[in-house]
């Protein structure tokens, strides 16, 4: 009931869902939690990446803590779909700093 309320009935569903991530990360070795995260990434790839004609040719880059902390599971989800995971950085600032240091 608390999850239904947090997602559908209260404001700030994104913050509520993000608050669950530390629990998932701490318990990622539990098969059911690993499968939950793995299937969520697979669904993301199918829904958002496979719509592009050349998705198998180019790497998919990620910005954000979820991709950073769950990178091994993210890569596991991408592998059977022939999706190449490229750069994974925690925040956009990292990429901006790197860009300006090199140019």
PDB file of C-alpha atoms in Angstrom:
ATOM      1  CA  UNK A   1       0.000   0.000   0.000  1.00  0.00           C
ATOM      2  CA  UNK A   2       2.825   2.438   0.839  1.00  0.00           C
ATOM      3  CA  UNK A   3       4.405   1.950  -2.587  1.00  0.00           C
ATOM      4  CA  UNK A   4       1.121   2.543  -4.428  1.00  0.00           C
ATOM      5  CA  UNK A   5       0.593   5.739  -2.444  1.00  0.00           C
ATOM      6  CA  UNK A   6       4.189   6.896  -2.942  1.00  0.00           C
ATOM      7  CA  UNK A   7       4.040   6.396  -6.689  1.00  0.00           C
ATOM      8  CA  UNK A   8       0.450   7.234  -7.625  1.00  0.00           C
ATOM      9  CA  UNK A   9      -1.157   9.321  -4.914  1.00  0.00           C
ATOM     10  CA  UNK A  10       1.500  11.614  -3.460  1.00  0.00           C
ATOM     11  CA  UNK A  11       3.601  14.282  -5.190  1.00  0.00           C
ATOM     12  CA  UNK A  12       7.287  13.565  -5.790  1.00  0.00           C
ATOM     13  CA  UNK A  13       7.049   9.991  -7.084  1.00  0.00           C
ATOM     14  CA  UNK A  14      10.546  10.292  -8.571  1.00  0.00           C
ATOM     15  CA  UNK A  15      12.016  11.112  -5.155  1.00  0.00           C
ATOM     16  CA  UNK A  16      10.096   8.295  -3.520  1.00  0.00           C
ATOM     17  CA  UNK A  17      11.353   5.771  -6.072  1.00  0.00           C
ATOM     18  CA  UNK A  18      14.922   7.091  -5.780  1.00  0.00           C
ATOM     19  CA  UNK A  19      14.731   6.527  -2.030  1.00  0.00           C
ATOM     20  CA  UNK A  20      14.352   2.786  -2.707  1.00  0.00           C
ATOM     21  CA  UNK A  21      17.612   2.565  -4.638  1.00  0.00           C
ATOM     22  CA  UNK A  22      19.979   2.257  -1.637  1.00  0.00           C
ATOM     23  CA  UNK A  23      18.038  -0.813  -0.459  1.00  0.00           C
ATOM     24  CA  UNK A  24      18.231  -2.368  -3.927  1.00  0.00           C
ATOM     25  CA  UNK A  25      21.960  -1.622  -4.224  1.00  0.00           C
ATOM     26  CA  UNK A  26      22.704  -3.106  -0.799  1.00  0.00           C
ATOM     27  CA  UNK A  27      20.813  -6.265  -1.700  1.00  0.00           C
ATOM     28  CA  UNK A  28      21.693  -6.623  -5.393  1.00  0.00           C
ATOM     29  CA  UNK A  29      23.170 -10.094  -4.754  1.00  0.00           C
ATOM     30  CA  UNK A  30      19.730 -11.351  -3.738  1.00  0.00           C
ATOM     31  CA  UNK A  31      18.506 -13.167  -6.887  1.00  0.00           C
ATOM     32  CA  UNK A  32      15.016 -11.633  -6.896  1.00  0.00           C
ATOM     33  CA  UNK A  33      16.365  -8.085  -6.521  1.00  0.00           C
ATOM     34  CA  UNK A  34      19.044  -8.674  -9.158  1.00  0.00           C
ATOM     35  CA  UNK A  35      16.379  -9.981 -11.529  1.00  0.00           C
ATOM     36  CA  UNK A  36      14.125  -6.970 -10.805  1.00  0.00           C
ATOM     37  CA  UNK A  37      16.895  -4.474 -11.635  1.00  0.00           C
ATOM     38  CA  UNK A  38      18.091  -6.492 -14.640  1.00  0.00           C
ATOM     39  CA  UNK A  39      14.590  -6.689 -16.118  1.00  0.00           C
ATOM     40  CA  UNK A  40      14.037  -2.959 -15.537  1.00  0.00           C
ATOM     41  CA  UNK A  41      17.181  -2.170 -17.529  1.00  0.00           C
ATOM     42  CA  UNK A  42      16.183  -4.606 -20.277  1.00  0.00           C
ATOM     43  CA  UNK A  43      12.770  -2.930 -20.500  1.00  0.00           C
ATOM     44  CA  UNK A  44      14.468   0.464 -20.701  1.00  0.00           C
ATOM     45  CA  UNK A  45      16.635  -0.716 -23.596  1.00  0.00           C
ATOM     46  CA  UNK A  46      13.731  -2.246 -25.494  1.00  0.00           C
ATOM     47  CA  UNK A  47      11.430   0.741 -24.948  1.00  0.00           C
ATOM     48  CA  UNK A  48      13.953   3.547 -25.495  1.00  0.00           C
ATOM     49  CA  UNK A  49      17.041   2.347 -27.353  1.00  0.00           C
ATOM     50  CA  UNK A  50      15.851  -0.305 -29.799  1.00  0.00           C
ATOM     51  CA  UNK A  51      13.669   2.302 -31.517  1.00  0.00           C
ATOM     52  CA  UNK A  52      16.772   3.735 -33.190  1.00  0.00           C
ATOM     53  CA  UNK A  53      17.795   2.023 -36.437  1.00  0.00           C
ATOM     54  CA  UNK A  54      21.508   2.077 -35.655  1.00  0.00           C
ATOM     55  CA  UNK A  55      21.357   1.196 -31.962  1.00  0.00           C
ATOM     56  CA  UNK A  56      23.692  -1.794 -32.441  1.00  0.00           C
ATOM     57  CA  UNK A  57      26.348   0.352 -34.093  1.00  0.00           C
ATOM     58  CA  UNK A  58      26.758   3.161 -31.564  1.00  0.00           C
ATOM     59  CA  UNK A  59      27.481   3.041 -27.849  1.00  0.00           C
ATOM     60  CA  UNK A  60      24.842   4.226 -25.404  1.00  0.00           C
ATOM     61  CA  UNK A  61      26.241   6.650 -22.821  1.00  0.00           C
ATOM     62  CA  UNK A  62      24.696   7.301 -19.412  1.00  0.00           C
ATOM     63  CA  UNK A  63      24.725  10.154 -16.931  1.00  0.00           C
ATOM     64  CA  UNK A  64      23.452   9.585 -13.412  1.00  0.00           C
ATOM     65  CA  UNK A  65      23.997   7.741 -10.199  1.00  0.00           C
ATOM     66  CA  UNK A  66      21.660   4.860 -11.042  1.00  0.00           C
ATOM     67  CA  UNK A  67      23.697   3.901 -14.116  1.00  0.00           C
ATOM     68  CA  UNK A  68      26.926   4.456 -12.178  1.00  0.00           C
ATOM     69  CA  UNK A  69      26.033   2.300  -9.182  1.00  0.00           C
ATOM     70  CA  UNK A  70      24.307  -0.433 -11.170  1.00  0.00           C
ATOM     71  CA  UNK A  71      26.741  -0.490 -14.103  1.00  0.00           C
ATOM     72  CA  UNK A  72      27.476  -4.239 -13.915  1.00  0.00           C
ATOM     73  CA  UNK A  73      23.747  -5.050 -14.104  1.00  0.00           C
ATOM     74  CA  UNK A  74      23.248  -2.413 -16.802  1.00  0.00           C
ATOM     75  CA  UNK A  75      25.962  -4.042 -18.915  1.00  0.00           C
ATOM     76  CA  UNK A  76      24.500  -7.489 -18.230  1.00  0.00           C
ATOM     77  CA  UNK A  77      21.121  -6.286 -19.547  1.00  0.00           C
ATOM     78  CA  UNK A  78      22.690  -4.736 -22.643  1.00  0.00           C
ATOM     79  CA  UNK A  79      24.751  -7.772 -23.666  1.00  0.00           C
ATOM     80  CA  UNK A  80      22.046 -10.120 -25.027  1.00  0.00           C
ATOM     81  CA  UNK A  81      20.450  -7.181 -26.880  1.00  0.00           C
ATOM     82  CA  UNK A  82      23.728  -6.324 -28.671  1.00  0.00           C
ATOM     83  CA  UNK A  83      23.749  -2.883 -27.085  1.00  0.00           C
ATOM     84  CA  UNK A  84      27.125  -1.353 -26.318  1.00  0.00           C
ATOM     85  CA  UNK A  85      27.355   0.581 -23.057  1.00  0.00           C
ATOM     86  CA  UNK A  86      29.703   3.521 -23.554  1.00  0.00           C
ATOM     87  CA  UNK A  87      30.640   6.125 -20.979  1.00  0.00           C
ATOM     88  CA  UNK A  88      28.922   6.089 -17.617  1.00  0.00           C
ATOM     89  CA  UNK A  89      29.425   9.176 -15.469  1.00  0.00           C
ATOM     90  CA  UNK A  90      27.784  10.133 -12.208  1.00  0.00           C
ATOM     91  CA  UNK A  91      27.002  13.763 -13.048  1.00  0.00           C
ATOM     92  CA  UNK A  92      26.979  16.015 -16.116  1.00  0.00           C
ATOM     93  CA  UNK A  93      29.600  18.202 -14.461  1.00  0.00           C
ATOM     94  CA  UNK A  94      32.209  15.444 -14.816  1.00  0.00           C
ATOM     95  CA  UNK A  95      31.841  15.470 -18.591  1.00  0.00           C
ATOM     96  CA  UNK A  96      31.887  19.266 -18.786  1.00  0.00           C
ATOM     97  CA  UNK A  97      35.064  19.501 -16.717  1.00  0.00           C
ATOM     98  CA  UNK A  98      36.772  16.835 -18.828  1.00  0.00           C
ATOM     99  CA  UNK A  99      35.699  18.552 -22.047  1.00  0.00           C
ATOM    100  CA  UNK A 100      37.028  21.947 -20.991  1.00  0.00           C
ATOM    101  CA  UNK A 101      40.297  20.495 -19.703  1.00  0.00           C
ATOM    102  CA  UNK A 102      40.934  18.911 -23.108  1.00  0.00           C
ATOM    103  CA  UNK A 103      39.890  21.880 -25.274  1.00  0.00           C
TER     104      UNK A 103
END
